[in-house]
Each structure stands twice: as structure tokens, then as C-alpha cells.
CSV table of C-alpha atoms (C1' of nucleotides) in Angstrom, one decimal:
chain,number,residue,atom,x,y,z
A,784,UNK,CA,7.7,-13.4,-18.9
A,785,UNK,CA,8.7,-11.3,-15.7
A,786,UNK,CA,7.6,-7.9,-14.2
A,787,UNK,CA,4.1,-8.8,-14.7
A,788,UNK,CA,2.0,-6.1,-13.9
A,789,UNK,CA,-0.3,-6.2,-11.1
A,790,UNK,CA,-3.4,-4.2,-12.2
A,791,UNK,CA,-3.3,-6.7,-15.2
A,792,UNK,CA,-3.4,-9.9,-13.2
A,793,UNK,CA,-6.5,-8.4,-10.9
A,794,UNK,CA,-8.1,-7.5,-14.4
A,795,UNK,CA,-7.4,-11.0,-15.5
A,796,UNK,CA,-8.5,-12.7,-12.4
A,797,UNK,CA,-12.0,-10.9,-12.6
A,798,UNK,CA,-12.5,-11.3,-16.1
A,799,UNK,CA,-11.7,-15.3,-15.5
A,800,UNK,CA,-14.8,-15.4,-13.2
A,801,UNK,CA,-17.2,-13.2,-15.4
A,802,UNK,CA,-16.8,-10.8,-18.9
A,803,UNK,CA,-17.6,-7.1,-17.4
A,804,UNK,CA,-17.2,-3.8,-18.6
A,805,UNK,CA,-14.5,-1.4,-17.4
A,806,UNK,CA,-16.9,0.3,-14.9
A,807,UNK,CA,-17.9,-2.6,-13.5
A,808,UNK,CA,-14.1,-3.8,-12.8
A,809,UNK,CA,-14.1,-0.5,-10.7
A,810,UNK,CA,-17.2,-1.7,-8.6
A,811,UNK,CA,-15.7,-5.1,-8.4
A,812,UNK,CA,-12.6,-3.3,-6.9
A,813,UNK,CA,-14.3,-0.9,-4.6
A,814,UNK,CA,-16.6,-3.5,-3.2
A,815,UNK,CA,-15.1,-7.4,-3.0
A,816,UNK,CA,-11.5,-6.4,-3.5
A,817,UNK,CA,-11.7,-3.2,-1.3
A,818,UNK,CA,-10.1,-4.5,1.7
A,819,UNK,CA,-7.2,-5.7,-0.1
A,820,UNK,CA,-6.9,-4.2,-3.3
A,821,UNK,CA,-7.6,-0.5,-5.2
A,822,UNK,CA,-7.4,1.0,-8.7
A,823,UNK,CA,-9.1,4.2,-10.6
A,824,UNK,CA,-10.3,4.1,-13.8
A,825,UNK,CA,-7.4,6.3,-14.9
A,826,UNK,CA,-5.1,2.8,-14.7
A,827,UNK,CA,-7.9,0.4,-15.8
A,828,UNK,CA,-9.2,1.6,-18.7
A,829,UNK,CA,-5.7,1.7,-20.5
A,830,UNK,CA,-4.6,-1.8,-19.2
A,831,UNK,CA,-7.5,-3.0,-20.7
A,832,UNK,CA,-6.9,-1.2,-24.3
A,833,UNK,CA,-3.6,-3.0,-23.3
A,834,UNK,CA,-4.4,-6.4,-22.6
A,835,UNK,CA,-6.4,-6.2,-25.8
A,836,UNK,CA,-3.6,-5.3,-27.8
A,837,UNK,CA,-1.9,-8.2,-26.6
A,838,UNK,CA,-4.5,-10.5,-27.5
A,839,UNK,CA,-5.2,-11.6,-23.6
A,840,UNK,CA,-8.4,-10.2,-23.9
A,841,UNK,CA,-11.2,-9.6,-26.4
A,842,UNK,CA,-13.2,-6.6,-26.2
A,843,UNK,CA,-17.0,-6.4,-27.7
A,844,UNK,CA,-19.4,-3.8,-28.0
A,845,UNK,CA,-22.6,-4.6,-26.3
A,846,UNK,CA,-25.2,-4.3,-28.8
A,847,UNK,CA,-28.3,-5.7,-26.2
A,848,UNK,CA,-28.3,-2.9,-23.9
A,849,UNK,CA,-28.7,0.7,-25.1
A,850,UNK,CA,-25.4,2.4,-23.3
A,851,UNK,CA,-22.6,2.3,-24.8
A,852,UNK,CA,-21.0,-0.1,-23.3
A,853,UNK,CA,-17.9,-2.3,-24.0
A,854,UNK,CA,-17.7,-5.7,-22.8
A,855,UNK,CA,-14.0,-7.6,-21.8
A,856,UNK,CA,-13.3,-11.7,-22.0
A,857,UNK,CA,-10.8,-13.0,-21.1
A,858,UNK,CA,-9.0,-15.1,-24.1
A,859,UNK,CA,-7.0,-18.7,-23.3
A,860,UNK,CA,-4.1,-17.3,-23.6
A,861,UNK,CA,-5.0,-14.5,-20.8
A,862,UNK,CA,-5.7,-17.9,-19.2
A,863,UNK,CA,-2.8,-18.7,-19.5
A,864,UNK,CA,-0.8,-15.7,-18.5
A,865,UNK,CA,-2.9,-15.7,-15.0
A,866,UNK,CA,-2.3,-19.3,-14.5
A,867,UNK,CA,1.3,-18.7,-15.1
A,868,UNK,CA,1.5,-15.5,-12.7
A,869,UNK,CA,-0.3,-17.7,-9.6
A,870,UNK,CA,2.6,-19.9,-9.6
A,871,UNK,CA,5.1,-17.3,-8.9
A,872,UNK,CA,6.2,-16.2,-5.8
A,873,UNK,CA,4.3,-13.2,-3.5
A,874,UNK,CA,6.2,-10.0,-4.3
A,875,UNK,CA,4.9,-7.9,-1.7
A,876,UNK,CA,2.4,-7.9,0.8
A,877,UNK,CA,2.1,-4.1,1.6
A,878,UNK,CA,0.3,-2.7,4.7
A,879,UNK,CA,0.7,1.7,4.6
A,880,UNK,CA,-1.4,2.3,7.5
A,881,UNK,CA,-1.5,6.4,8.3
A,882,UNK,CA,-3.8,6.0,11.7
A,883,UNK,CA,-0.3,3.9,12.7
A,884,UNK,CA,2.0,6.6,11.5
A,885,UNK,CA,0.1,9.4,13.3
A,886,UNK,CA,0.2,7.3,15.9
A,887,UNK,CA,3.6,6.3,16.2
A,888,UNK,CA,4.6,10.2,16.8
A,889,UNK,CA,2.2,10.4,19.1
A,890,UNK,CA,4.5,12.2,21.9
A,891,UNK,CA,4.1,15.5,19.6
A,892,UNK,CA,0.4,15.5,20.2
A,893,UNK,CA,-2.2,15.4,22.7
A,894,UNK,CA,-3.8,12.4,24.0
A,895,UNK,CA,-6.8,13.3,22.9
A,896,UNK,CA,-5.7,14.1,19.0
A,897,UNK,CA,-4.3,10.4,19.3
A,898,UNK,CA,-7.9,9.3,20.6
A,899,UNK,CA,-9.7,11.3,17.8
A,900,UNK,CA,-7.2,9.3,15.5
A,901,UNK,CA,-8.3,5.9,17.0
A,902,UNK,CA,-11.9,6.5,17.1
A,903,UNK,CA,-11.9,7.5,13.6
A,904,UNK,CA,-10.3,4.3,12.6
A,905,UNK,CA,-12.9,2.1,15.1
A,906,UNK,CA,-15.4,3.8,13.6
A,907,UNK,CA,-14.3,3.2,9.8
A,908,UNK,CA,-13.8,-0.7,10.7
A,909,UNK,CA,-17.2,-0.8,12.1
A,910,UNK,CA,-18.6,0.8,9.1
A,911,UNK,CA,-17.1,-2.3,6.6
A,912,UNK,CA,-17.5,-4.9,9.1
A,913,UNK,CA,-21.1,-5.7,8.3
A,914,UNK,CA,-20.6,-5.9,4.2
A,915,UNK,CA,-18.3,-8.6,4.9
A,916,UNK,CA,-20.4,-10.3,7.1
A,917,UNK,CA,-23.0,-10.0,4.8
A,918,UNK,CA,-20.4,-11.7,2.2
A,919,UNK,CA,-19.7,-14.4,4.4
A,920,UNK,CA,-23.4,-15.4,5.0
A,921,UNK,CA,-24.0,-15.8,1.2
A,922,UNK,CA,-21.0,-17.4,0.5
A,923,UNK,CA,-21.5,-19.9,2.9
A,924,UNK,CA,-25.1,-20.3,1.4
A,925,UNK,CA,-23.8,-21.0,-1.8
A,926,UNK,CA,-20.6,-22.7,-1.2
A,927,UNK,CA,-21.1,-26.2,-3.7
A,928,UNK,CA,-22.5,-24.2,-6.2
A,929,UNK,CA,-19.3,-22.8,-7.7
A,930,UNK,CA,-15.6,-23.5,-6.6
A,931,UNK,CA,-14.4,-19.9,-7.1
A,932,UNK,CA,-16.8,-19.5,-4.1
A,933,UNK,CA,-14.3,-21.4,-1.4
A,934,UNK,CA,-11.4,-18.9,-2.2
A,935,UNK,CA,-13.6,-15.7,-2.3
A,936,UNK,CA,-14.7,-16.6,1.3
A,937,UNK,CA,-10.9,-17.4,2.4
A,938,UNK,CA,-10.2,-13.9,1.2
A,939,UNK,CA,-13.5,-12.6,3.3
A,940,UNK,CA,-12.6,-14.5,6.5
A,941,UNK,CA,-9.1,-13.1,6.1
A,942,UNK,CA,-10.7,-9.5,6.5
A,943,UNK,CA,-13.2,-10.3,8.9
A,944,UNK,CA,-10.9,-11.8,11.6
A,945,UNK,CA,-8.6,-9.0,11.3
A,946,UNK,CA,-11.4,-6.2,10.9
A,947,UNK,CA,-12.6,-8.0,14.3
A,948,UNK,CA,-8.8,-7.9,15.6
A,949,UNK,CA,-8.8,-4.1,14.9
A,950,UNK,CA,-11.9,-3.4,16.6
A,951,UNK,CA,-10.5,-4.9,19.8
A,952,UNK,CA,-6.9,-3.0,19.8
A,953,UNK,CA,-9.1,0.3,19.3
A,954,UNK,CA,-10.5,-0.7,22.5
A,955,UNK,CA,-7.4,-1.6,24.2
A,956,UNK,CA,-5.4,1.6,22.6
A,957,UNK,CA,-7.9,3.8,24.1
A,958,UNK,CA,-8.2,2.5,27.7
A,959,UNK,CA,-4.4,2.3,27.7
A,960,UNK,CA,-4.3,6.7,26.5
A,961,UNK,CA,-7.6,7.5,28.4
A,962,UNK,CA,-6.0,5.8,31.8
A,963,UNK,CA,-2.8,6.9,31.7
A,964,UNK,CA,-4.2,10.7,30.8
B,935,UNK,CA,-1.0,24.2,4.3
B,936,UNK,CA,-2.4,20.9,2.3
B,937,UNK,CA,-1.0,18.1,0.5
B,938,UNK,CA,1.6,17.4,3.2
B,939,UNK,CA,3.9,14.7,1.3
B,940,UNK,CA,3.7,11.3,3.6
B,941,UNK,CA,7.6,11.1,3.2
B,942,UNK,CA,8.2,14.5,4.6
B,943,UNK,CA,6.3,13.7,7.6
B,944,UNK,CA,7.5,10.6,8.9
B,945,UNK,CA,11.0,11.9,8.3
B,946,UNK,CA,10.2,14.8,10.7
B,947,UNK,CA,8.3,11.9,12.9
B,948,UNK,CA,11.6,10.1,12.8
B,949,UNK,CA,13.5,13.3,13.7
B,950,UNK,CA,11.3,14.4,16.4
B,951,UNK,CA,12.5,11.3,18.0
B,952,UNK,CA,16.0,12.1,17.8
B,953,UNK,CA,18.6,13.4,15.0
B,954,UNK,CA,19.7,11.2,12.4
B,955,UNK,CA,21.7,10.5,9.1
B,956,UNK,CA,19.6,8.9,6.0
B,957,UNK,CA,21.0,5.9,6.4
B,958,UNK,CA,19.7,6.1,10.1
B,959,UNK,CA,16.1,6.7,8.9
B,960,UNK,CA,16.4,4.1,6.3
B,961,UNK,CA,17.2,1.7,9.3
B,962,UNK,CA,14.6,2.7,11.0
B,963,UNK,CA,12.2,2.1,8.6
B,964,UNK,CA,13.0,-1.1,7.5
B,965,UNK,CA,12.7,-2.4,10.9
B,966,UNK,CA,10.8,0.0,13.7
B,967,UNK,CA,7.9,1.2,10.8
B,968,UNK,CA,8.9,-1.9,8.5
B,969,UNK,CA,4.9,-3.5,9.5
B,970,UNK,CA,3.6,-0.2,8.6
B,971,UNK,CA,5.4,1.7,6.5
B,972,UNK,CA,8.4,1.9,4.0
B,973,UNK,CA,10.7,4.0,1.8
B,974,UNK,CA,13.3,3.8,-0.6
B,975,UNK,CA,16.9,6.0,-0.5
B,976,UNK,CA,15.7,7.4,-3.2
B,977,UNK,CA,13.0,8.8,-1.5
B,978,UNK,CA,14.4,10.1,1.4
B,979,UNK,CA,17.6,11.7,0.2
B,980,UNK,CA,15.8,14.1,-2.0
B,981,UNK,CA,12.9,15.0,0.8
B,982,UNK,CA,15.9,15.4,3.5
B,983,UNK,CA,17.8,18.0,1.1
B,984,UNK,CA,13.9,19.4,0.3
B,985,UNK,CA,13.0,19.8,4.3
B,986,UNK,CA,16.7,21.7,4.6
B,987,UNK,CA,16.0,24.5,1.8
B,988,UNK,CA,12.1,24.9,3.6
B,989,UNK,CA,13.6,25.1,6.8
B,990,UNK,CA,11.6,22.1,8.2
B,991,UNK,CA,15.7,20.7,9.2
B,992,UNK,CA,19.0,21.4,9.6
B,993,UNK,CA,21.7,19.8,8.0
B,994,UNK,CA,25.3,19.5,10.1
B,995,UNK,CA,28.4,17.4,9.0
B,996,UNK,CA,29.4,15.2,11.2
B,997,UNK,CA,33.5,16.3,12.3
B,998,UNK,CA,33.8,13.5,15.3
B,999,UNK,CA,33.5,10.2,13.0
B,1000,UNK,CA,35.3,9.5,10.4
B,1001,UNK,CA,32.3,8.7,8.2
B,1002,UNK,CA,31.1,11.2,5.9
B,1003,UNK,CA,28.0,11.9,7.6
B,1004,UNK,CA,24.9,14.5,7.3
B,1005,UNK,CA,23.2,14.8,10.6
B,1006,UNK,CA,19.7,16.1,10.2
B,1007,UNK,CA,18.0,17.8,13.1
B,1008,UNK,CA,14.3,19.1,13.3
B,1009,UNK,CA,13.5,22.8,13.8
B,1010,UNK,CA,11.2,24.6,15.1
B,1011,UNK,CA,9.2,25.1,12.0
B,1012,UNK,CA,9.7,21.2,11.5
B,1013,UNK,CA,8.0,20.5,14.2
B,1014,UNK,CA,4.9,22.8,14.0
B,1015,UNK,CA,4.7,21.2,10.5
B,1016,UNK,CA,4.6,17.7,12.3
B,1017,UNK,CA,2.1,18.9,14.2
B,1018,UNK,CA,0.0,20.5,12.3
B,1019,UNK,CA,-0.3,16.9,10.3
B,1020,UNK,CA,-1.1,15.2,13.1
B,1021,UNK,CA,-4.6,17.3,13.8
B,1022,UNK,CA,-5.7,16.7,10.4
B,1023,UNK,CA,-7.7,13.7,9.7
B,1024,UNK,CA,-6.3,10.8,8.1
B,1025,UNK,CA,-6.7,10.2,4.3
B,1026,UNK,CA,-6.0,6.8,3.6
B,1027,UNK,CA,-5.2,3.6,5.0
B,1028,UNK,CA,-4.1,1.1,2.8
B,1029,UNK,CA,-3.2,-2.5,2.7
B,1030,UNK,CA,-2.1,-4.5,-0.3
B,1031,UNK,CA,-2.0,-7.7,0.1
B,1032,UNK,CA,-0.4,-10.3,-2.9
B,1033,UNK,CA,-1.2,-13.2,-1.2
B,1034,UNK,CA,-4.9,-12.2,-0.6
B,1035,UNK,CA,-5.0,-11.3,-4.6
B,1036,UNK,CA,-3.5,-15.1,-5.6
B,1037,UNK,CA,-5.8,-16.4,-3.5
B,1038,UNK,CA,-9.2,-14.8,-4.6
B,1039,UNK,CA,-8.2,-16.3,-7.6
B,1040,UNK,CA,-7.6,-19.4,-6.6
B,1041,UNK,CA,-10.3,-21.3,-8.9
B,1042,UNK,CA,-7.2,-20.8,-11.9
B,1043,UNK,CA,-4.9,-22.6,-9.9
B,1044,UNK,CA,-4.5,-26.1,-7.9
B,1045,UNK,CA,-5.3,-26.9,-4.2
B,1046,UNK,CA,-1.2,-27.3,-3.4
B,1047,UNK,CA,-0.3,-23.8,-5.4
B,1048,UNK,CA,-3.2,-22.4,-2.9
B,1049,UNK,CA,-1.3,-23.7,0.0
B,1050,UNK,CA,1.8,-23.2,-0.6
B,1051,UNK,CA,0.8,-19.0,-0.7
B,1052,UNK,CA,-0.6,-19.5,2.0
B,1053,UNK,CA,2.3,-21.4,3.7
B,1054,UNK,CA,4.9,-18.6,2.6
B,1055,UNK,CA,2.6,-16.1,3.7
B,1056,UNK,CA,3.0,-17.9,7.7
B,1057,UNK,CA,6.2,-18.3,7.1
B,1058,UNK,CA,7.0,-14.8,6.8
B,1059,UNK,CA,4.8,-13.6,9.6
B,1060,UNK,CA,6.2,-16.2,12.0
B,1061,UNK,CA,9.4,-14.6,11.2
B,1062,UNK,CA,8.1,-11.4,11.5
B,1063,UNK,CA,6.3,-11.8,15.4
B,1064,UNK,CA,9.4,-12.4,17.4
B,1065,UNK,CA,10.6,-9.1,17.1
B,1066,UNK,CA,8.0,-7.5,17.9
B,1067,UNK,CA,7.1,-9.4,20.6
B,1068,UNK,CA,10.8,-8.4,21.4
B,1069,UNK,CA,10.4,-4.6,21.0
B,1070,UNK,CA,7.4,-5.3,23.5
B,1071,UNK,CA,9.0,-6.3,26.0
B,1072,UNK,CA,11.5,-3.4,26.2
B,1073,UNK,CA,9.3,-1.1,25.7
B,1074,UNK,CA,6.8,-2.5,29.0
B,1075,UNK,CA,10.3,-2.2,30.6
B,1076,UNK,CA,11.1,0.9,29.9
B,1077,UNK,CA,7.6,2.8,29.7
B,1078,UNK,CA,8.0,5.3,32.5
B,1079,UNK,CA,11.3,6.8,31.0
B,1080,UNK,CA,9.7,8.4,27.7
B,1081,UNK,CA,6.1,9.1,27.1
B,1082,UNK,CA,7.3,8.6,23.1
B,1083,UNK,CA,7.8,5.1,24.2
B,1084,UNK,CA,4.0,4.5,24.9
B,1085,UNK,CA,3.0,5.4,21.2
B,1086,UNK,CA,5.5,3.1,20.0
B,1087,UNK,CA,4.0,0.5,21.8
B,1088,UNK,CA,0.3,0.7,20.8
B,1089,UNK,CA,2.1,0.5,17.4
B,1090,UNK,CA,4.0,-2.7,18.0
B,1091,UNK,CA,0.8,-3.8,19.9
B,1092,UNK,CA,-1.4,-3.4,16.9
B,1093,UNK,CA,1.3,-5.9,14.8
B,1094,UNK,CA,1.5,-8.1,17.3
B,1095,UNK,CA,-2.6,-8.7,17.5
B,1096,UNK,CA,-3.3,-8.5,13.6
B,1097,UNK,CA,-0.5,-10.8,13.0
B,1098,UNK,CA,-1.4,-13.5,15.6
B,1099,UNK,CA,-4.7,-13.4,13.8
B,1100,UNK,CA,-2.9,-14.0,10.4
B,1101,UNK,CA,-1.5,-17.1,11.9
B,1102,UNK,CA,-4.8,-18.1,13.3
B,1103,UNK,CA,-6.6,-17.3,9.8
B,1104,UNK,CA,-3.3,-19.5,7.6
B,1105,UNK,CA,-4.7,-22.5,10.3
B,1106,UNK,CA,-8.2,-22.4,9.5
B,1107,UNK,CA,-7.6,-21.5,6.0
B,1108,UNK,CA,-5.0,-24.8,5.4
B,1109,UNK,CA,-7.7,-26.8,7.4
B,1110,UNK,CA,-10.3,-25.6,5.0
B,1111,UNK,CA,-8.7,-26.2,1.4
B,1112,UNK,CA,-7.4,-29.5,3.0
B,1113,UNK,CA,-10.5,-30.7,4.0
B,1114,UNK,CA,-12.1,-30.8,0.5
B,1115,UNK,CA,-9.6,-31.3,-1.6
C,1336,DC,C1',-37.2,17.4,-14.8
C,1337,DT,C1',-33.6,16.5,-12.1
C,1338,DT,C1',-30.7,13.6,-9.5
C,1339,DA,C1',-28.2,9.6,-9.3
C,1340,DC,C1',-25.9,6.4,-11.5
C,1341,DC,C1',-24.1,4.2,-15.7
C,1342,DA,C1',-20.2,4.5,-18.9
C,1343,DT,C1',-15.7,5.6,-21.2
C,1344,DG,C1',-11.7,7.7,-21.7
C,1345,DT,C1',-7.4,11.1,-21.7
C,1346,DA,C1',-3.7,14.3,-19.9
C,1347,DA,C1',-0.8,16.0,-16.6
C,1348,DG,C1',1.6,15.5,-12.9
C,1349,DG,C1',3.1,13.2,-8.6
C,1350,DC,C1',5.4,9.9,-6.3
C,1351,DG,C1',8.4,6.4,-5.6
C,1352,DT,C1',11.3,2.4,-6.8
C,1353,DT,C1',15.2,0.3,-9.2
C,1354,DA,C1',19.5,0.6,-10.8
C,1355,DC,C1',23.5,2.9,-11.0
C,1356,DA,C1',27.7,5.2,-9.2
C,1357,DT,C1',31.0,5.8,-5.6
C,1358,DG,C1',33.8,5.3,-1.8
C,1359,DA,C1',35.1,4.7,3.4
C,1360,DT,C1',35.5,1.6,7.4
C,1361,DT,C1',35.3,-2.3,10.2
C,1362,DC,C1',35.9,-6.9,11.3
C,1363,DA,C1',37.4,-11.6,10.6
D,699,DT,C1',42.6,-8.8,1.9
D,700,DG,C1',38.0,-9.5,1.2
D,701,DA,C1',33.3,-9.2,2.7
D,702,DA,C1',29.9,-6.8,5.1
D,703,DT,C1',28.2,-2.7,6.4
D,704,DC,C1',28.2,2.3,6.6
D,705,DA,C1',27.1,6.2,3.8
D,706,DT,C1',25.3,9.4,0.1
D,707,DG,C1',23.4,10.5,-3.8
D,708,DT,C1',21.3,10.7,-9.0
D,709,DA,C1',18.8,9.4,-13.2
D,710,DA,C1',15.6,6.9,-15.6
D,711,DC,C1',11.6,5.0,-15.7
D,712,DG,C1',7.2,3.0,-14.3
D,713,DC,C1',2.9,3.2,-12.3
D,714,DC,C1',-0.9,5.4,-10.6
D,715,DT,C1',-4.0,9.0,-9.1
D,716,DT,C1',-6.4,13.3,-9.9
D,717,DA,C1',-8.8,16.1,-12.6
D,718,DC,C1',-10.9,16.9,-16.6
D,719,DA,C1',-14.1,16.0,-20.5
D,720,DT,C1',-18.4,14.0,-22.2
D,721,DG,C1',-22.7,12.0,-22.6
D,722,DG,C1',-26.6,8.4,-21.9
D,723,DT,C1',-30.4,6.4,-19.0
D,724,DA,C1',-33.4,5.2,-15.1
D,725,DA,C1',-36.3,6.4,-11.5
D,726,DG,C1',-38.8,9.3,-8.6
DNA sequence: CTTACCATGTAAGGCGTTACATGATTCA
DNA sequence: TGAATCATGTAACGCCTTACATGGTAAG
């Protein structure tokens, strides 16, 4: 029961809140996971043939709606398999930041590349910020409604206070370059 | 001039710095970039021999110690490729967080296996913050010797502020799943 | 009628880790 | 003399993205 494969838990863990179609995995990804978590369809659309196959989902064609579209549940013993993967250990918390990188060999560029760098960045954060505020303020709205609710916000809080945190280096990192010249 | 592998460049970041053995740059990734970036010996080995036949390093035995020891040095053409990579713009910045995954799933699992994430999670960081806080206080100490130095420490700033804030958030977030129950 | 979005999937290729394989040196 | 660390490298394999390929539908 090791080596569980990550893009098969986050499938899991979606479908245990909702069924949804492949395509709308990929907006669930690129939207209430995106500050934490990514995948393309290229690697969902298989694992989901694939969690099929192993019987930890059921896949139907939607009949209701004119596209062709094919609907995932999760099955118990899916259930099961996510229940069993949330008790194990964190593998790897993994943070590949390339403003950093660029950054950190800073001395082979000119201040005001390393500015252009940071200001990118600031202006990325400040871009995402709002969507997450926007998440909070519902989820606080509708916090006793559904449990799943509490732990979506813990993940939303998480990014807000650190999106928040980045904001404020940006401004510290470019005093601290634009002083110094 | 495009698709500039990642590893290549912080290789030649590393050995803009100073020249080094893979070992070397292993060790310096695993502790200087270790909140930011990461790579494997099988990585680098095969991108220092691949910088060597472009001509983006030099390779030199060592003959003082009695180790059997490559020395890799930057060339010129190294270091225009450096930074040339540094004026683009950059392509992705990426975090991938475990923890944050468990948790957004949290409705599948109970209150303590929530916590106890969480707990591991602080556990880690408070292990983490002391060196950094470490590497800060050499570097403010030593800041007029090497402009290099003053990139490194907007770095190690950056890790100092987003994981004080992952402290704060474990707090609130313990206080919060306590709270109800 | 055309643009944007919905919707599914495959193939090739890149990138990187893990595990393996080997051996020297230093320090207790 | 045994453990820890220094030191280099390869092979197999896994995972994922990118690019390609295709077509339906809703809205203006």
C-alpha cells in the first residue's frame, strides 16, 4: 500500500467532495488548489482511466447534458484508499521559487534587473490576493453549512497570510536595492 | 537561446560564486537554496559533465588533496549564459505543499489526524528558522565585504518572513480545529 | 457567424529521483 | 577498526508537461 501517487490522492480528494468531470478537476486545480497544487490534463485524464481500472472510481456518461461528457465518483473503497493516505506521514512539502533563484545570483546582474524581478513577483501576488479574499469571505459565510468548508478555509488563510507576507518583503527587498543603488 | 534547463543555471549561479566539486554544489543546495530549491546527484553530475562539453565550465582535477576531486570553474561563456537568464522573465514559481493537500481534505479524516499535520508541519519549520536566522546574522555582519552577500540575504530574509508566518498560521490554525471540535 | 469556452484524450519527450555501485579518508 | 563523511558516477524508471488532435455548444 505504499508509493501512493500524488495526482491520485488530489483526484480522490476532489471527487470525495463532489463527482466532476476531468475538465472540471483541471478548473478545480487552476482555481482552489492553485496556490498549492498543479496538474495538466495530460496526467489527469490517464489517472482517472486508472483509478477506474482499479475500481476506486466509477466513471458514467452523462446522458442529461448534450456534451459528451464523462462523469467520476468516487467508490468506498477510493474512500478508503484516501482515508488511508491522510494518515501517513507528509512526504514533501516543496517550495521551487525562480524569482528567489534569480535572485540569489543577483551580484551577476544589475540592480535594476533584480528590481524588475521583484516587481514582477509583487505584482503577480497582488493579482491572486483578491480571489482568495474573495474565498475567505464566502467561506466564512457559509462555514456550519458543510464541514469540508472549515479545512478549505485553513488551506485559504494559509495562502492569504503568506501572499500578505510576500507583499511586504517585495517592499522591504526593494527599499533595501533602491537605497543602497 | 530558449529553454535554459533550471539545473544548468543554478549550477553556474553556484559557480559564479566560487569553484566547486559536485559534492560541493550538492551541499550547497541542501542547505544555502535547501528553502528554495533542490537537486539530486543524479542531476547535477550529468549537467556538470553537459556544461564542460558546451563550454559553459571547466573541469580541473584536483592534484593538492588526496581526494579524487573535479573542480569546476565558470567561463566566460558560462557566465554570459548566466546572465543572459537572468534578464529574461521568470516562468514559474512553484510551491507544493503536502501538508496543505492533507489538509484541504481534511473532512475524510479526524480532528487529531488534522492536527497532528499540522503539528509536524511546525515542527519542521521551527527546526528550519534557526538557521536562517543564523545565516542572517553573518551576513548583516559581513555585508560590506561582498555585494553577492546582499542578494543572499534578501533570500534568507524572504525564509525568515514566510516561515514566521507559517508558525503564526499553525497557531491560529490549531486554535481553530480546537475550538470546535 | 465567430469567439470563447466546454470537453476528452494521446504521444513524445524532458526532467529528475531513487537505487545501485564503488572506493578513499578522517576521526574516534 | 568501524562509522561517518567525502567523492563520483550510471541505469532504470516514474512522473509529468507540452503539443497535438478533435469536436461540440453557448452567447453575442
Amino acid at each position: 500500500m505504499a508509493n501512493e501517487k500524488k495526482i491520485d490522492c488530489v483526484i480522490l480528494g476532489l471527487l470525495s467532495h463532489e463527482e466532476l468531470t476531468g475538465y472540471e478537476i483541471k478548473k478545480r486545480m487552476d482555481t482552489t488548489l492553485k496556490y498549492f497544487w498543479s496538474a495538466s490534463y495530460g496526467s489527469i485524464y490517464p489517472a482517472l482511466n486508472d483509478l477506474v481500472n482499479r475500481g476506486l472510481a466509477i466513471k458514467k456518461e452523462d446522458t442529461e447534458s448534450k456534451r459528451n461528457k464523462q462523469i467520476y465518483t468516487i467508490t468506498k473503497e477510493g474512500r478508503d484508499y484516501l482515508k488511508k493516505w491522510l494518515t501517513l506521514p507528509i512526504e514533501k512539502d516543496e517550495l521551487r521559487y525562480e524569482t528567489l533563484l534569480k535572485l540569489f545570483f543577483g551580484n551577476e546582474q544589475s540592480v535594476e534587473q533584480a528590481l524588475f524581478h521583484i516587481e514582477a513577483f509583487e505584482k503577480k501576488i497582488e493579482k491572486e490576493l483578491p480571489y482568495l479574499l474573495n474565498a475567505e469571505e464566502t467561506l466564512n459565510k457559509n462555514l456550519n453549512n458543510d464541514i469540508a468548508h472549515k479545512y478549505y478555509l485553513l488551506t485559504v488563510e494559509f495562502g492569504i497570510k503568506t501572499y500578505r507576507t510576500y507583499l511586504e518583503w517585495c517592499k522591504e527587498a526593494k527599499d533595501f536595492l533602491s537605497d543602497e543603488g
